[in-house]
Amino acid sequence: MKIAVTGLNNVDNPGPGVPVIRGIKEEGRFDAEIIGLIYDALEPGAYMKEVSDRNYLIPYPSSGLDNLFERLAYIHQVEKIDVLIPTLDAELYGFAKLSSKLESIGIKTFLPTKEQLDLRAKDKLFKFCTDNDIKVPENILAASIQDLYSISSKFSYPVVVKGIFYDAYIANNLDDAVSAFHKINLKWGLPIIIQEFIQGDEFNVAALGDGTGKTVGAVGMRKLFITDKGKGWAGISIDDPVLISLSEKIIEKLNWKSGAELEFIKEKERNEYYLVEINPRFPAWVYLAVASGQNLPAALVDLALGNNVEKFSSYEVGKIFIRYSWDLITDINKFEQITVNGVLNNG
Amino acid sequence: MSNYKVAENLAISETGFMFLPGTGETFTSNEIGKTIIRMIQNGDSNEKIIEAITKGYNVEPNSFEKDLSDFIHQLIQYNLAEEL
């Protein structure tokens, strides 16, 4: 079987591709060859022969979905891909739109619909939560600097300034908010989300929904070490039935179909969970779920193939992941292969 | 009867390493701390804890009573225990 995966950018803010592949490879049933789909010639996962067998450069969805489909169709002609797993937020709308075309040429996916993606989008999350009685920080959608002047009438500082796809800054005053607005606007465009800052600890859940409202699996995690980009560099699996049942409620309300990462803040005073984000793909720490007993990436492959998947009933608590960096040495001819031909063979 | 209750599911190892599975928080305590927590878990009263520790570790009951109160206050602060 051949499984194509994106998000091999295992950098300081890593994509989930490598841990997704690691989970799939550990599930021996698939005997999978992995086809890495990369946007940049230096995505580290492409050079890791224990991770990917062959890698292909693909165009960004923003360059046009026809271009992307054409390239995928070519790769499929060569490789005969069975399942394709996109793992990056910014590409998911594109792949969701292409899913039926991909299916028509024989590539299976297991993706949320555009409507599902819209419901959990950062600018729509507040409405989804209030409609479904889920606690959520209040927010303002800022389309211009003028909108930032209303912050102090609605919230007290600090506030969280967020991009529509990525990036978040804590702003302690209007100057900070303006500076964060400019930085994010330059990179990710508008609107910018100004979110109420909830004092408390962050808890995350890696989950998989089967598209009918059922949660196939969900593993809770608390970050033990956070980088300056706010990314978890170490974390531990935790046991909180409230967190898991809240996650299952969210998956059910969305009829979520795919992997997801739910981000919560547990408010200090009342010990209540506030949903701050739903990322529409597995997190980069998803291998912790695999190591804790829920191989969510492998279950997603089964769902994509139309296989029956049983709900995971438990997982091991107290498992820790610690990320590390490692200098992979390769030869210039590998870099040449991917740069000139758009293909890198690790065989 | 203990005046306090240790957090449910608190795991404490032989080395005094503690883990709260619900939040993922970890703590360490020394031998005396571990003994006190175990005694609270067993439902022992403050009086019994004071008696056991002052006998076992050669400390003055009067000064230890205050130390015990401070220690329990810390446990409560970290959500490791609560007053009954």
Coordinates of C-alpha atoms in Angstrom, one line a residue:
Chain A
M1 CA 0.0 0.0 0.0
K2 CA 1.2 3.5 -0.7
I3 CA 0.3 6.3 1.7
A4 CA 1.1 10.0 0.8
V5 CA 1.6 12.4 3.7
T6 CA 2.3 16.1 3.8
G7 CA 3.8 18.2 6.7
L8 CA 7.3 16.7 6.7
N9 CA 8.6 20.1 7.9
N10 CA 10.0 18.8 11.1
V11 CA 11.4 22.2 12.1
D12 CA 11.2 24.3 15.3
N13 CA 7.4 24.6 14.7
P14 CA 7.0 21.1 13.3
G15 CA 4.3 19.8 11.0
P16 CA 2.6 16.6 12.0
G17 CA 3.7 14.6 9.0
V18 CA 6.6 12.7 10.6
P19 CA 4.7 11.6 13.7
V20 CA 1.7 10.6 11.6
I21 CA 4.0 8.4 9.4
R22 CA 5.6 7.0 12.5
G23 CA 2.2 5.9 13.8
I24 CA 1.3 4.4 10.4
K25 CA 4.6 2.5 10.1
E26 CA 4.2 1.1 13.6
E27 CA 0.9 -0.4 12.6
G28 CA 2.3 -3.3 10.7
R29 CA -0.9 -4.3 9.0
F30 CA -0.6 -1.7 6.2
D31 CA 3.0 -2.6 5.1
A32 CA 3.0 0.9 3.8
E33 CA 5.4 2.7 1.5
I34 CA 5.4 6.3 2.4
I35 CA 5.3 9.0 -0.2
G36 CA 6.2 12.4 1.2
L37 CA 4.6 15.4 -0.4
I38 CA 6.6 18.5 0.4
Y39 CA 6.4 22.2 -0.4
D40 CA 10.0 23.0 0.2
A41 CA 13.2 21.2 -0.8
L42 CA 14.6 21.3 2.7
E43 CA 11.7 19.7 4.6
P44 CA 13.7 17.5 7.0
G45 CA 11.3 14.5 6.8
A46 CA 12.0 14.1 3.1
Y47 CA 15.6 13.2 3.9
M48 CA 14.8 10.7 6.7
K49 CA 14.8 7.3 5.0
E50 CA 13.2 5.6 7.9
V51 CA 10.3 8.1 7.5
S52 CA 9.6 8.4 3.8
D53 CA 10.4 6.2 0.8
R54 CA 10.0 8.8 -1.9
N55 CA 9.2 12.4 -1.8
Y56 CA 7.7 14.8 -4.3
L57 CA 7.6 18.6 -4.4
I58 CA 4.0 19.9 -4.7
P59 CA 2.8 23.4 -5.3
Y60 CA 1.1 25.4 -2.6
P61 CA -2.7 25.2 -2.8
S62 CA -2.6 29.0 -2.9
S63 CA -1.0 28.8 -6.4
G64 CA -4.3 27.3 -7.6
L65 CA -6.1 24.0 -7.0
D66 CA -5.8 22.9 -10.6
N67 CA -2.0 23.1 -10.4
L68 CA -2.1 21.1 -7.2
F69 CA -4.4 18.5 -8.6
E70 CA -2.4 18.2 -11.8
R71 CA 0.8 17.5 -9.8
L72 CA -1.0 15.0 -7.5
A73 CA -2.4 13.2 -10.6
Y74 CA 1.1 13.0 -12.1
I75 CA 2.5 11.6 -8.8
H76 CA -0.4 9.1 -8.6
Q77 CA 0.3 7.9 -12.1
V78 CA 3.9 7.1 -11.0
E79 CA 3.1 5.8 -7.5
K80 CA -0.5 4.6 -7.4
I81 CA -1.3 6.3 -4.1
D82 CA -3.9 4.5 -2.0
V83 CA -4.4 7.1 0.7
L84 CA -3.4 10.7 1.0
I85 CA -3.2 12.5 4.4
P86 CA -2.8 16.2 4.4
T87 CA -1.6 17.4 7.8
L88 CA -1.2 21.2 7.6
D89 CA -3.9 23.8 8.5
A90 CA -3.3 26.0 5.5
E91 CA -3.7 23.3 2.9
L92 CA -6.8 21.6 4.3
Y93 CA -9.4 23.8 2.5
G94 CA -7.7 23.0 -0.8
F95 CA -7.5 19.3 -0.2
A96 CA -11.1 19.2 1.1
K97 CA -12.2 20.8 -2.1
L98 CA -10.2 18.3 -4.1
S99 CA -11.2 15.2 -2.2
S100 CA -13.9 14.0 -4.6
K101 CA -11.6 14.6 -7.6
L102 CA -8.9 12.7 -5.8
E103 CA -11.3 9.9 -5.0
S104 CA -12.3 9.8 -8.7
I105 CA -8.7 8.9 -9.7
G106 CA -8.4 6.4 -6.9
I107 CA -6.8 8.4 -4.1
K108 CA -8.7 8.0 -0.8
T109 CA -8.7 10.8 1.8
F110 CA -10.5 11.2 5.2
L111 CA -11.1 14.9 5.4
P112 CA -13.6 17.3 6.9
T113 CA -16.0 19.1 4.6
K114 CA -15.5 22.8 3.9
E115 CA -18.6 23.4 6.1
Q116 CA -17.0 21.6 9.0
L117 CA -13.7 23.5 8.5
D118 CA -15.7 26.7 8.5
L119 CA -17.5 25.9 11.7
R120 CA -14.3 25.6 13.7
A121 CA -12.4 28.3 12.0
K122 CA -10.7 30.8 14.4
D123 CA -13.1 33.6 13.4
K124 CA -16.2 31.3 13.8
L125 CA -15.2 29.4 16.9
F126 CA -17.0 31.8 19.3
K127 CA -20.3 31.3 17.6
F128 CA -19.9 27.5 17.4
C129 CA -19.1 27.4 21.1
T130 CA -21.9 29.7 22.3
D131 CA -24.4 27.8 20.1
N132 CA -23.4 24.5 21.7
D133 CA -23.0 25.7 25.3
I134 CA -19.2 25.3 25.3
K135 CA -17.1 27.8 27.2
V136 CA -15.0 30.0 25.0
P137 CA -13.0 33.2 25.4
E138 CA -14.8 36.2 23.9
N139 CA -13.3 37.7 20.8
I140 CA -13.2 40.7 18.4
L141 CA -12.5 40.2 14.7
A142 CA -10.2 43.0 13.7
A143 CA -10.2 44.0 10.0
S144 CA -8.3 47.3 10.6
I145 CA -6.3 49.1 13.3
Q146 CA -9.4 51.1 14.2
D147 CA -11.0 47.9 15.5
L148 CA -8.2 47.6 18.0
Y149 CA -9.4 50.7 19.8
S150 CA -12.5 48.8 21.0
I151 CA -10.4 46.3 22.9
S152 CA -10.3 48.2 26.1
S153 CA -14.1 48.7 26.1
K154 CA -14.7 44.9 25.8
F155 CA -11.8 43.3 27.7
S156 CA -9.1 44.2 30.0
Y157 CA -5.5 43.6 28.9
P158 CA -3.7 41.3 28.3
V159 CA -5.4 40.0 25.2
V160 CA -4.4 37.3 22.7
V161 CA -3.9 38.5 19.1
K162 CA -4.2 35.6 16.7
G163 CA -3.8 35.0 12.9
I164 CA -6.5 33.3 11.0
F165 CA -4.3 30.2 10.5
Y166 CA -1.2 30.5 12.6
D167 CA 0.6 32.8 15.1
A168 CA -0.5 34.2 18.4
Y169 CA 0.9 37.0 20.5
I170 CA 0.0 38.2 24.0
A171 CA -0.6 42.0 24.0
N172 CA -0.4 43.9 27.3
N173 CA -1.5 47.2 25.8
L174 CA -2.7 48.9 22.7
D175 CA 0.8 49.3 21.4
D176 CA 1.5 45.6 21.7
A177 CA -1.8 44.8 20.0
V178 CA -1.0 47.2 17.1
S179 CA 2.4 45.7 16.6
A180 CA 1.0 42.1 16.7
F181 CA -1.7 43.1 14.3
H182 CA 0.9 44.3 11.7
K183 CA 3.1 41.2 12.1
I184 CA 0.2 38.8 11.7
N185 CA -1.5 40.8 8.9
L186 CA 1.8 40.8 6.9
K187 CA 2.0 37.0 7.2
W188 CA -1.5 35.6 7.2
G189 CA -3.8 38.5 6.2
L190 CA -7.1 39.6 7.7
P191 CA -9.1 39.2 9.9
I192 CA -7.0 39.2 13.0
I193 CA -8.7 37.7 16.1
I194 CA -8.4 39.5 19.4
Q195 CA -9.2 37.0 22.1
E196 CA -9.9 37.5 25.8
F197 CA -7.0 36.2 27.8
I198 CA -8.0 33.4 30.1
Q199 CA -5.7 32.9 33.1
G200 CA -5.0 29.2 33.5
D201 CA -3.1 26.2 32.3
E202 CA -3.2 24.9 28.7
F203 CA -4.4 21.4 28.0
N204 CA -4.6 19.8 24.6
V205 CA -6.4 16.8 23.1
A206 CA -5.4 14.8 20.0
A207 CA -8.6 13.3 18.6
L208 CA -10.1 11.5 15.6
G209 CA -13.7 11.8 14.6
D210 CA -15.3 9.3 12.2
G211 CA -17.6 11.8 10.5
T212 CA -20.8 10.5 12.1
G213 CA -20.3 12.3 15.4
K214 CA -18.4 9.4 17.0
T215 CA -15.0 10.0 18.5
V216 CA -12.7 7.1 17.6
G217 CA -10.1 8.2 20.1
A218 CA -9.0 11.1 22.2
V219 CA -5.8 11.6 24.3
G220 CA -5.3 14.5 26.7
M221 CA -1.9 16.1 27.1
R222 CA -0.4 18.9 29.2
K223 CA 2.7 20.6 27.9
L224 CA 5.7 20.3 30.2
F225 CA 8.1 22.5 28.2
I226 CA 7.0 25.3 25.8
T227 CA 9.3 27.0 23.2
D228 CA 9.4 30.7 22.6
K229 CA 6.9 30.1 19.8
G230 CA 4.5 28.6 22.3
K231 CA 4.9 25.1 20.9
G232 CA 5.1 22.1 23.3
W233 CA 8.6 20.6 23.3
A234 CA 7.7 18.1 26.0
G235 CA 4.4 16.9 27.3
I236 CA 2.7 14.2 29.3
S237 CA -0.5 12.2 28.8
I238 CA -3.1 13.0 31.4
D239 CA -6.3 11.5 32.7
D240 CA -9.2 13.9 33.0
P241 CA -12.6 12.4 32.0
V242 CA -14.1 16.0 31.9
L243 CA -11.6 17.0 29.3
I244 CA -12.2 13.9 27.2
S245 CA -16.0 14.0 27.4
L246 CA -15.9 17.7 26.5
S247 CA -13.7 16.8 23.5
E248 CA -16.2 14.1 22.5
K249 CA -19.0 16.6 22.7
I250 CA -17.2 18.9 20.3
I251 CA -16.4 16.2 17.8
E252 CA -20.1 15.1 18.0
K253 CA -21.4 18.6 17.4
L254 CA -19.1 19.1 14.4
N255 CA -19.6 15.5 13.1
W256 CA -15.9 15.9 12.7
K257 CA -14.3 13.7 10.1
S258 CA -10.5 13.5 10.4
G259 CA -7.8 14.1 13.0
A260 CA -8.0 17.2 15.2
E261 CA -6.3 19.0 18.0
L262 CA -8.5 20.7 20.6
E263 CA -6.8 23.4 22.7
F264 CA -8.2 24.3 26.0
I265 CA -7.3 26.6 28.9
K266 CA -8.4 25.4 32.3
E267 CA -9.5 28.6 34.0
K268 CA -7.8 28.9 37.4
E269 CA -10.6 30.2 39.6
R270 CA -13.4 27.8 38.6
N271 CA -11.3 25.0 37.1
E272 CA -13.4 25.1 34.0
Y273 CA -12.2 24.4 30.5
Y274 CA -12.4 27.1 27.8
L275 CA -12.0 26.0 24.2
V276 CA -9.4 28.3 22.6
E277 CA -8.8 26.5 19.3
I278 CA -9.7 23.5 17.1
N279 CA -6.9 22.6 14.7
P280 CA -8.3 20.6 11.9
R281 CA -5.6 18.0 11.8
F282 CA -3.5 15.9 14.1
P283 CA -1.0 17.8 16.3
A284 CA 2.7 17.4 15.9
W285 CA 2.7 15.6 19.2
V286 CA 0.3 12.9 18.0
Y287 CA 2.9 10.2 18.4
L288 CA 2.3 10.6 22.2
A289 CA -1.2 9.3 21.5
V290 CA 0.3 6.4 19.6
A291 CA 2.7 5.6 22.4
S292 CA -0.1 5.9 25.0
G293 CA -2.1 3.2 23.2
Q294 CA -4.2 5.0 20.7
N295 CA -2.8 4.8 17.2
L296 CA -4.9 7.6 15.8
P297 CA -3.0 8.0 12.5
A298 CA -3.4 4.3 11.7
A299 CA -7.1 4.4 12.6
L300 CA -7.5 7.3 10.2
V301 CA -5.9 5.2 7.4
D302 CA -8.5 2.5 8.3
L303 CA -11.3 5.0 8.1
A304 CA -10.0 6.3 4.7
L305 CA -10.0 2.7 3.4
G306 CA -13.5 2.2 4.6
N307 CA -12.5 -0.4 7.3
N308 CA -14.5 -0.8 10.5
V309 CA -12.8 1.0 13.3
E310 CA -13.5 0.3 17.0
K311 CA -13.5 3.2 19.5
F312 CA -10.4 3.3 21.7
S313 CA -11.6 2.8 25.3
S314 CA -8.5 4.0 27.2
Y315 CA -4.9 5.1 27.0
E316 CA -1.8 5.0 29.2
V317 CA -1.5 8.1 31.5
G318 CA 1.9 9.5 32.4
K319 CA 3.6 8.9 29.1
I320 CA 6.0 11.7 28.2
F321 CA 7.3 13.0 24.9
I322 CA 10.4 15.0 24.7
R323 CA 11.2 16.5 21.3
Y324 CA 14.8 16.9 20.2
S325 CA 16.8 18.2 17.3
W326 CA 19.3 16.2 15.4
D327 CA 21.6 17.2 12.5
L328 CA 20.8 14.9 9.7
I329 CA 23.7 14.7 7.2
T330 CA 23.0 14.1 3.6
D331 CA 24.7 14.6 0.2
I332 CA 24.3 17.4 -2.2
N333 CA 23.0 15.0 -4.9
K334 CA 19.9 14.4 -2.7
F335 CA 19.2 18.1 -2.6
E336 CA 19.9 18.2 -6.3
Q337 CA 17.4 15.4 -7.0
I338 CA 14.6 17.2 -5.2
T339 CA 15.5 20.7 -6.5
V340 CA 16.0 19.8 -10.1
N341 CA 13.6 16.8 -10.6
G342 CA 11.1 17.5 -7.8
V343 CA 11.6 13.9 -6.6
L344 CA 13.7 12.5 -3.9
N345 CA 14.2 8.7 -3.6
N346 CA 15.3 7.4 -0.3
G347 CA 15.5 3.8 -1.4
Chain B
M1 CA -9.8 10.6 61.4
S2 CA -7.8 12.9 59.2
N3 CA -8.6 16.6 58.9
Y4 CA -7.5 16.5 55.3
K5 CA -8.0 14.5 52.2
V6 CA -5.2 13.9 49.6
A7 CA -6.2 14.6 46.0
E8 CA -7.9 11.6 44.4
N9 CA -5.6 9.6 42.1
L10 CA -2.5 11.2 43.4
A11 CA 0.3 8.8 42.7
I12 CA 3.3 8.9 45.1
S13 CA 6.3 6.6 44.6
E14 CA 8.8 5.3 47.0
T15 CA 11.2 8.1 46.1
G16 CA 8.6 10.8 47.0
F17 CA 7.9 11.6 43.4
M18 CA 4.2 12.6 43.0
F19 CA 2.1 12.7 39.8
L20 CA -1.4 14.2 39.5
P21 CA -2.8 12.2 36.5
G22 CA -5.7 14.7 35.9
T23 CA -3.4 17.7 35.3
G24 CA -0.1 16.1 34.5
E25 CA 1.6 18.0 37.3
T26 CA 4.6 16.4 39.1
F27 CA 6.1 17.2 42.5
T28 CA 8.8 15.8 44.7
S29 CA 8.9 15.5 48.4
N30 CA 11.4 14.3 50.9
E31 CA 11.1 11.2 53.1
I32 CA 9.1 13.1 55.8
G33 CA 6.8 14.7 53.3
K34 CA 6.1 11.3 51.7
T35 CA 5.4 9.8 55.1
I36 CA 2.9 12.6 56.0
I37 CA 1.1 12.3 52.6
R38 CA 0.9 8.5 53.0
M39 CA -0.5 9.0 56.5
I40 CA -3.1 11.5 55.3
Q41 CA -4.0 9.0 52.5
N42 CA -4.6 6.4 55.2
G43 CA -6.9 8.8 57.0
D44 CA -4.6 9.4 60.0
S45 CA -5.4 12.4 62.2
N46 CA -3.0 15.4 62.6
E47 CA -2.3 14.2 66.2
K48 CA -1.3 10.8 64.9
I49 CA 1.0 12.3 62.2
I50 CA 2.6 14.5 64.8
E51 CA 3.2 11.6 67.1
A52 CA 4.6 9.4 64.4
I53 CA 7.0 12.0 62.9
T54 CA 8.3 13.4 66.2
K55 CA 9.0 9.9 67.4
G56 CA 10.5 8.7 64.1
Y57 CA 12.6 11.7 63.2
N58 CA 13.6 13.2 66.5
V59 CA 11.9 16.6 66.1
E60 CA 10.1 18.7 68.7
P61 CA 6.3 18.3 68.7
N62 CA 5.8 22.1 69.2
S63 CA 7.9 23.2 66.2
F64 CA 6.7 20.3 64.1
E65 CA 3.1 21.2 64.6
K66 CA 3.7 24.5 62.8
D67 CA 5.8 22.8 60.1
L68 CA 3.0 20.3 59.5
S69 CA 0.5 23.1 59.2
D70 CA 2.8 24.9 56.6
F71 CA 3.3 21.7 54.7
I72 CA -0.4 20.9 54.5
H73 CA -1.0 24.5 53.4
Q74 CA 1.4 23.9 50.6
L75 CA -0.3 20.7 49.6
I76 CA -3.6 22.5 49.5
Q77 CA -2.1 25.4 47.4
Y78 CA -0.9 22.9 44.8
N79 CA -4.3 21.0 44.8
L80 CA -2.6 18.0 46.3
A81 CA -4.9 18.0 49.3
E82 CA -8.1 19.6 50.6
E83 CA -9.5 20.3 54.0
L84 CA -12.4 18.1 55.1

